[in-house]
mmCIF file with all atom_site columns, C-alpha atoms in Angstrom:
data_model
loop_
_atom_site.group_PDB
_atom_site.id
_atom_site.type_symbol
_atom_site.label_atom_id
_atom_site.label_alt_id
_atom_site.label_comp_id
_atom_site.label_asym_id
_atom_site.label_entity_id
_atom_site.label_seq_id
_atom_site.pdbx_PDB_ins_code
_atom_site.Cartn_x
_atom_site.Cartn_y
_atom_site.Cartn_z
_atom_site.occupancy
_atom_site.B_iso_or_equiv
_atom_site.pdbx_formal_charge
_atom_site.auth_seq_id
_atom_site.auth_comp_id
_atom_site.auth_asym_id
_atom_site.auth_atom_id
_atom_site.pdbx_PDB_model_num
ATOM 1   C CA . ARG A 1 1   ? 13.841  2.994   -8.185  1.00 51.00 ? 1   ARG A CA 1
ATOM 2   C CA . LEU A 1 2   ? 12.452  0.182   -10.280 1.00 63.00 ? 2   LEU A CA 1
ATOM 3   C CA . VAL A 1 3   ? 8.867   -1.054  -10.036 1.00 64.00 ? 3   VAL A CA 1
ATOM 4   C CA . THR A 1 4   ? 8.307   -3.624  -12.744 1.00 75.00 ? 4   THR A CA 1
ATOM 5   C CA . LYS A 1 5   ? 4.948   -4.585  -14.151 1.00 75.00 ? 5   LYS A CA 1
ATOM 6   C CA . ALA A 1 6   ? 5.503   -8.150  -12.986 1.00 78.00 ? 6   ALA A CA 1
ATOM 7   C CA . MET A 1 7   ? 6.087   -6.948  -9.408  1.00 79.00 ? 7   MET A CA 1
ATOM 8   C CA . ALA A 1 8   ? 2.909   -4.852  -9.496  1.00 76.00 ? 8   ALA A CA 1
ATOM 9   C CA . ARG A 1 9   ? 0.890   -7.738  -10.983 1.00 78.00 ? 9   ARG A CA 1
ATOM 10  C CA . GLN A 1 10  ? 2.140   -10.117 -8.300  1.00 82.00 ? 10  GLN A CA 1
ATOM 11  C CA . ALA A 1 11  ? 1.357   -7.667  -5.487  1.00 79.00 ? 11  ALA A CA 1
ATOM 12  C CA . ALA A 1 12  ? -2.070  -6.943  -6.965  1.00 79.00 ? 12  ALA A CA 1
ATOM 13  C CA . ARG A 1 13  ? -2.830  -10.682 -7.157  1.00 80.00 ? 13  ARG A CA 1
ATOM 14  C CA . ARG A 1 14  ? -1.811  -11.112 -3.517  1.00 80.00 ? 14  ARG A CA 1
ATOM 15  C CA . ALA A 1 15  ? -4.012  -8.218  -2.432  1.00 77.00 ? 15  ALA A CA 1
ATOM 16  C CA . ARG A 1 16  ? -6.979  -9.629  -4.360  1.00 75.00 ? 16  ARG A CA 1
ATOM 17  C CA . MET A 1 17  ? -6.444  -13.073 -2.845  1.00 75.00 ? 17  MET A CA 1
ATOM 18  C CA . ALA A 1 18  ? -6.266  -11.579 0.649   1.00 73.00 ? 18  ALA A CA 1
ATOM 19  C CA . ALA A 1 19  ? -9.491  -9.677  0.009   1.00 69.00 ? 19  ALA A CA 1
ATOM 20  C CA . LEU A 1 20  ? -11.239 -12.803 -1.298  1.00 69.00 ? 20  LEU A CA 1
ATOM 21  C CA . ALA A 1 21  ? -10.046 -14.865 1.668   1.00 66.00 ? 21  ALA A CA 1
ATOM 22  C CA . ALA A 1 22  ? -11.737 -12.391 4.005   1.00 59.00 ? 22  ALA A CA 1
ATOM 23  C CA . ASP A 1 23  ? -15.247 -12.892 5.353   1.00 51.00 ? 23  ASP A CA 1
ATOM 24  C CA . THR A 1 24  ? -17.520 -13.368 2.337   1.00 53.00 ? 24  THR A CA 1
ATOM 25  C CA . ALA A 1 25  ? -20.489 -11.815 4.151   1.00 49.00 ? 25  ALA A CA 1
ATOM 26  C CA . GLN A 1 26  ? -18.932 -8.425  3.531   1.00 52.00 ? 26  GLN A CA 1
ATOM 27  C CA . PRO A 1 27  ? -17.874 -7.164  0.101   1.00 51.00 ? 27  PRO A CA 1
ATOM 28  C CA . ALA A 1 28  ? -14.116 -7.494  -0.446  1.00 49.00 ? 28  ALA A CA 1
ATOM 29  C CA . PRO A 1 29  ? -12.338 -4.156  -0.153  1.00 45.00 ? 29  PRO A CA 1
ATOM 30  C CA . VAL A 1 30  ? -10.785 -2.915  -3.368  1.00 83.00 ? 30  VAL A CA 1
ATOM 31  C CA . ASP A 1 31  ? -9.121  0.172   -1.891  1.00 91.00 ? 31  ASP A CA 1
ATOM 32  C CA . VAL A 1 32  ? -5.331  0.209   -1.683  1.00 94.00 ? 32  VAL A CA 1
ATOM 33  C CA . LEU A 1 33  ? -2.919  2.734   -0.237  1.00 94.00 ? 33  LEU A CA 1
ATOM 34  C CA . VAL A 1 34  ? 0.330   3.826   -1.886  1.00 93.00 ? 34  VAL A CA 1
ATOM 35  C CA . LEU A 1 35  ? 2.783   5.820   0.217   1.00 91.00 ? 35  LEU A CA 1
ATOM 36  C CA . ASP A 1 36  ? 5.946   6.908   -1.521  1.00 86.00 ? 36  ASP A CA 1
ATOM 37  C CA . GLY A 1 37  ? 7.733   10.250  -1.469  1.00 81.00 ? 37  GLY A CA 1
ATOM 38  C CA . ASP A 1 38  ? 9.087   9.774   -4.985  1.00 83.00 ? 38  ASP A CA 1
ATOM 39  C CA . ASP A 1 39  ? 6.547   11.232  -7.426  1.00 88.00 ? 39  ASP A CA 1
ATOM 40  C CA . ALA A 1 40  ? 7.587   9.099   -10.424 1.00 88.00 ? 40  ALA A CA 1
ATOM 41  C CA . THR A 1 41  ? 7.565   5.809   -8.504  1.00 86.00 ? 41  THR A CA 1
ATOM 42  C CA . ARG A 1 42  ? 4.254   6.588   -6.854  1.00 89.00 ? 42  ARG A CA 1
ATOM 43  C CA . ALA A 1 43  ? 2.646   7.595   -10.159 1.00 92.00 ? 43  ALA A CA 1
ATOM 44  C CA . GLU A 1 44  ? 3.805   4.402   -11.897 1.00 91.00 ? 44  GLU A CA 1
ATOM 45  C CA . LEU A 1 45  ? 2.541   2.163   -9.106  1.00 91.00 ? 45  LEU A CA 1
ATOM 46  C CA . VAL A 1 46  ? -0.786  4.018   -8.985  1.00 93.00 ? 46  VAL A CA 1
ATOM 47  C CA . ARG A 1 47  ? -1.164  3.593   -12.747 1.00 92.00 ? 47  ARG A CA 1
ATOM 48  C CA . LEU A 1 48  ? -0.372  -0.137  -12.629 1.00 91.00 ? 48  LEU A CA 1
ATOM 49  C CA . LEU A 1 49  ? -2.680  -0.842  -9.685  1.00 91.00 ? 49  LEU A CA 1
ATOM 50  C CA . GLY A 1 50  ? -5.432  1.175   -11.337 1.00 89.00 ? 50  GLY A CA 1
ATOM 51  C CA . ARG A 1 51  ? -5.187  -1.077  -14.387 1.00 87.00 ? 51  ARG A CA 1
ATOM 52  C CA . PHE A 1 52  ? -6.026  -4.017  -12.104 1.00 86.00 ? 52  PHE A CA 1
ATOM 53  C CA . GLY A 1 53  ? -9.204  -2.321  -10.918 1.00 84.00 ? 53  GLY A CA 1
ATOM 54  C CA . PHE A 1 54  ? -8.035  -1.074  -7.536  1.00 90.00 ? 54  PHE A CA 1
ATOM 55  C CA . HIS A 1 55  ? -9.142  2.265   -6.146  1.00 91.00 ? 55  HIS A CA 1
ATOM 56  C CA . VAL A 1 56  ? -5.785  3.777   -5.199  1.00 93.00 ? 56  VAL A CA 1
ATOM 57  C CA . HIS A 1 57  ? -5.278  6.365   -2.460  1.00 94.00 ? 57  HIS A CA 1
ATOM 58  C CA . GLU A 1 58  ? -1.984  8.230   -2.870  1.00 93.00 ? 58  GLU A CA 1
ATOM 59  C CA . ALA A 1 59  ? -0.179  9.507   0.212   1.00 91.00 ? 59  ALA A CA 1
ATOM 60  C CA . LEU A 1 60  ? 2.889   11.720  0.190   1.00 88.00 ? 60  LEU A CA 1
ATOM 61  C CA . ASP A 1 61  ? 3.763   11.254  3.852   1.00 86.00 ? 61  ASP A CA 1
ATOM 62  C CA . VAL A 1 62  ? 2.890   9.198   6.918   1.00 86.00 ? 62  VAL A CA 1
ATOM 63  C CA . ARG A 1 63  ? 0.422   11.758  8.292   1.00 88.00 ? 63  ARG A CA 1
ATOM 64  C CA . GLN A 1 64  ? -1.585  11.741  5.062   1.00 90.00 ? 64  GLN A CA 1
ATOM 65  C CA . ALA A 1 65  ? -1.566  7.922   5.021   1.00 89.00 ? 65  ALA A CA 1
ATOM 66  C CA . GLU A 1 66  ? -2.841  7.890   8.621   1.00 89.00 ? 66  GLU A CA 1
ATOM 67  C CA . ARG A 1 67  ? -5.737  10.170  7.630   1.00 91.00 ? 67  ARG A CA 1
ATOM 68  C CA . PHE A 1 68  ? -6.660  7.832   4.756   1.00 90.00 ? 68  PHE A CA 1
ATOM 69  C CA . ALA A 1 69  ? -6.466  4.821   7.098   1.00 87.00 ? 69  ALA A CA 1
ATOM 70  C CA . GLU A 1 70  ? -8.952  6.481   9.474   1.00 85.00 ? 70  GLU A CA 1
ATOM 71  C CA . LEU A 1 71  ? -11.544 6.774   6.698   1.00 84.00 ? 71  LEU A CA 1
ATOM 72  C CA . ALA A 1 72  ? -11.664 3.235   5.303   1.00 78.00 ? 72  ALA A CA 1
ATOM 73  C CA . PRO A 1 73  ? -9.919  -0.138  5.457   1.00 82.00 ? 73  PRO A CA 1
ATOM 74  C CA . PHE A 1 74  ? -7.490  -1.112  2.692   1.00 88.00 ? 74  PHE A CA 1
ATOM 75  C CA . ALA A 1 75  ? -6.983  -4.489  1.034   1.00 88.00 ? 75  ALA A CA 1
ATOM 76  C CA . ALA A 1 76  ? -3.281  -3.647  0.711   1.00 91.00 ? 76  ALA A CA 1
ATOM 77  C CA . ALA A 1 77  ? -0.826  -0.864  1.470   1.00 91.00 ? 77  ALA A CA 1
ATOM 78  C CA . PHE A 1 78  ? 2.334   -0.309  -0.560  1.00 91.00 ? 78  PHE A CA 1
ATOM 79  C CA . LEU A 1 79  ? 4.804   1.598   1.624   1.00 88.00 ? 79  LEU A CA 1
ATOM 80  C CA . ASP A 1 80  ? 8.267   2.935   0.908   1.00 83.00 ? 80  ASP A CA 1
ATOM 81  C CA . ILE A 1 81  ? 10.577  1.094   3.328   1.00 74.00 ? 81  ILE A CA 1
ATOM 82  C CA . ARG A 1 82  ? 12.469  4.341   3.988   1.00 71.00 ? 82  ARG A CA 1
ATOM 83  C CA . LEU A 1 83  ? 9.479   5.673   5.958   1.00 63.00 ? 83  LEU A CA 1
ATOM 84  C CA . ASP A 1 84  ? 11.355  5.655   9.221   1.00 53.00 ? 84  ASP A CA 1
ATOM 85  C CA . ASP A 1 85  ? 14.306  7.798   8.069   1.00 55.00 ? 85  ASP A CA 1
ATOM 86  C CA . SER A 1 86  ? 13.026  11.019  9.573   1.00 59.00 ? 86  SER A CA 1
ATOM 87  C CA . ASP A 1 87  ? 9.520   10.456  10.922  1.00 57.00 ? 87  ASP A CA 1
ATOM 88  C CA . GLY A 1 88  ? 10.457  9.489   14.488  1.00 57.00 ? 88  GLY A CA 1
ATOM 89  C CA . GLY A 1 89  ? 9.016   5.982   14.221  1.00 66.00 ? 89  GLY A CA 1
ATOM 90  C CA . ALA A 1 90  ? 5.689   7.000   12.693  1.00 72.00 ? 90  ALA A CA 1
ATOM 91  C CA . GLY A 1 91  ? 6.328   4.741   9.682   1.00 75.00 ? 91  GLY A CA 1
ATOM 92  C CA . ILE A 1 92  ? 6.659   1.659   11.866  1.00 78.00 ? 92  ILE A CA 1
ATOM 93  C CA . ALA A 1 93  ? 3.548   2.657   13.814  1.00 81.00 ? 93  ALA A CA 1
ATOM 94  C CA . LEU A 1 94  ? 1.688   3.054   10.501  1.00 85.00 ? 94  LEU A CA 1
ATOM 95  C CA . CYS A 1 95  ? 2.707   -0.470  9.418   1.00 84.00 ? 95  CYS A CA 1
ATOM 96  C CA . GLU A 1 96  ? 1.483   -1.906  12.714  1.00 85.00 ? 96  GLU A CA 1
ATOM 97  C CA . ARG A 1 97  ? -1.767  0.049   12.572  1.00 84.00 ? 97  ARG A CA 1
ATOM 98  C CA . LEU A 1 98  ? -2.519  -0.966  8.989   1.00 84.00 ? 98  LEU A CA 1
ATOM 99  C CA . HIS A 1 99  ? -1.789  -4.630  9.627   1.00 80.00 ? 99  HIS A CA 1
ATOM 100 C CA . ARG A 1 100 ? -4.045  -4.772  12.710  1.00 81.00 ? 100 ARG A CA 1
ATOM 101 C CA . PRO A 1 101 ? -7.583  -6.018  11.835  1.00 75.00 ? 101 PRO A CA 1
ATOM 102 C CA . VAL A 1 102 ? -10.282 -3.342  12.134  1.00 69.00 ? 102 VAL A CA 1
ATOM 103 C CA . ARG A 1 103 ? -13.696 -4.154  13.607  1.00 70.00 ? 103 ARG A CA 1
ATOM 104 C CA . GLY A 1 104 ? -13.193 -7.888  13.228  1.00 70.00 ? 104 GLY A CA 1
ATOM 105 C CA . GLY A 1 105 ? -12.424 -7.544  9.512   1.00 72.00 ? 105 GLY A CA 1
ATOM 106 C CA . PRO A 1 106 ? -9.350  -8.684  7.629   1.00 76.00 ? 106 PRO A CA 1
ATOM 107 C CA . SER A 1 107 ? -5.983  -7.061  8.196   1.00 81.00 ? 107 SER A CA 1
ATOM 108 C CA . THR A 1 108 ? -4.355  -4.999  5.490   1.00 87.00 ? 108 THR A CA 1
ATOM 109 C CA . ALA A 1 109 ? -1.641  -6.707  3.453   1.00 87.00 ? 109 ALA A CA 1
ATOM 110 C CA . VAL A 1 110 ? 1.420   -4.482  3.904   1.00 88.00 ? 110 VAL A CA 1
ATOM 111 C CA . VAL A 1 111 ? 3.955   -4.483  1.073   1.00 87.00 ? 111 VAL A CA 1
ATOM 112 C CA . LEU A 1 112 ? 7.216   -2.715  1.855   1.00 82.00 ? 112 LEU A CA 1
ATOM 113 C CA . MET A 1 113 ? 9.060   -1.341  -1.171  1.00 82.00 ? 113 MET A CA 1
ATOM 114 C CA . SER A 1 114 ? 12.711  -0.433  -1.468  1.00 75.00 ? 114 SER A CA 1
ATOM 115 C CA . PRO A 1 115 ? 14.602  1.725   -3.945  1.00 71.00 ? 115 PRO A CA 1
ATOM 116 C CA . ARG A 1 116 ? 17.572  -0.645  -3.746  1.00 67.00 ? 116 ARG A CA 1
ATOM 117 C CA . LEU A 1 117 ? 18.061  -3.164  -6.497  1.00 62.00 ? 117 LEU A CA 1
ATOM 118 C CA . ARG A 1 118 ? 20.037  -5.543  -4.252  1.00 62.00 ? 118 ARG A CA 1
ATOM 119 C CA . PRO A 1 119 ? 19.207  -6.698  -0.697  1.00 57.00 ? 119 PRO A CA 1
#
């Protein structure tokens, strides 16, 4: 699985822009969620996003990500696209829940990641 610095920079820029485009009366959220079952990939993405000033919440599975999502809104969520392999649809439900605006605020930018190098 390959997560390049350029990919992380581009995703971080998009998340920042989405946060800035939100209602300026409220401070822009800087929290992001990373859900990936692969320890090395998750650690690299967390490190790169941290360098851009994001407060990163790491989740190992969909249930843990759901618990994080209940506590605070996220500017962006980086999710392994293979979520739905064995979770009975919980990964798709998580994507929908994260992308739905909370309390009139901005929706979370959902970035789906794949371990494949080709489409």
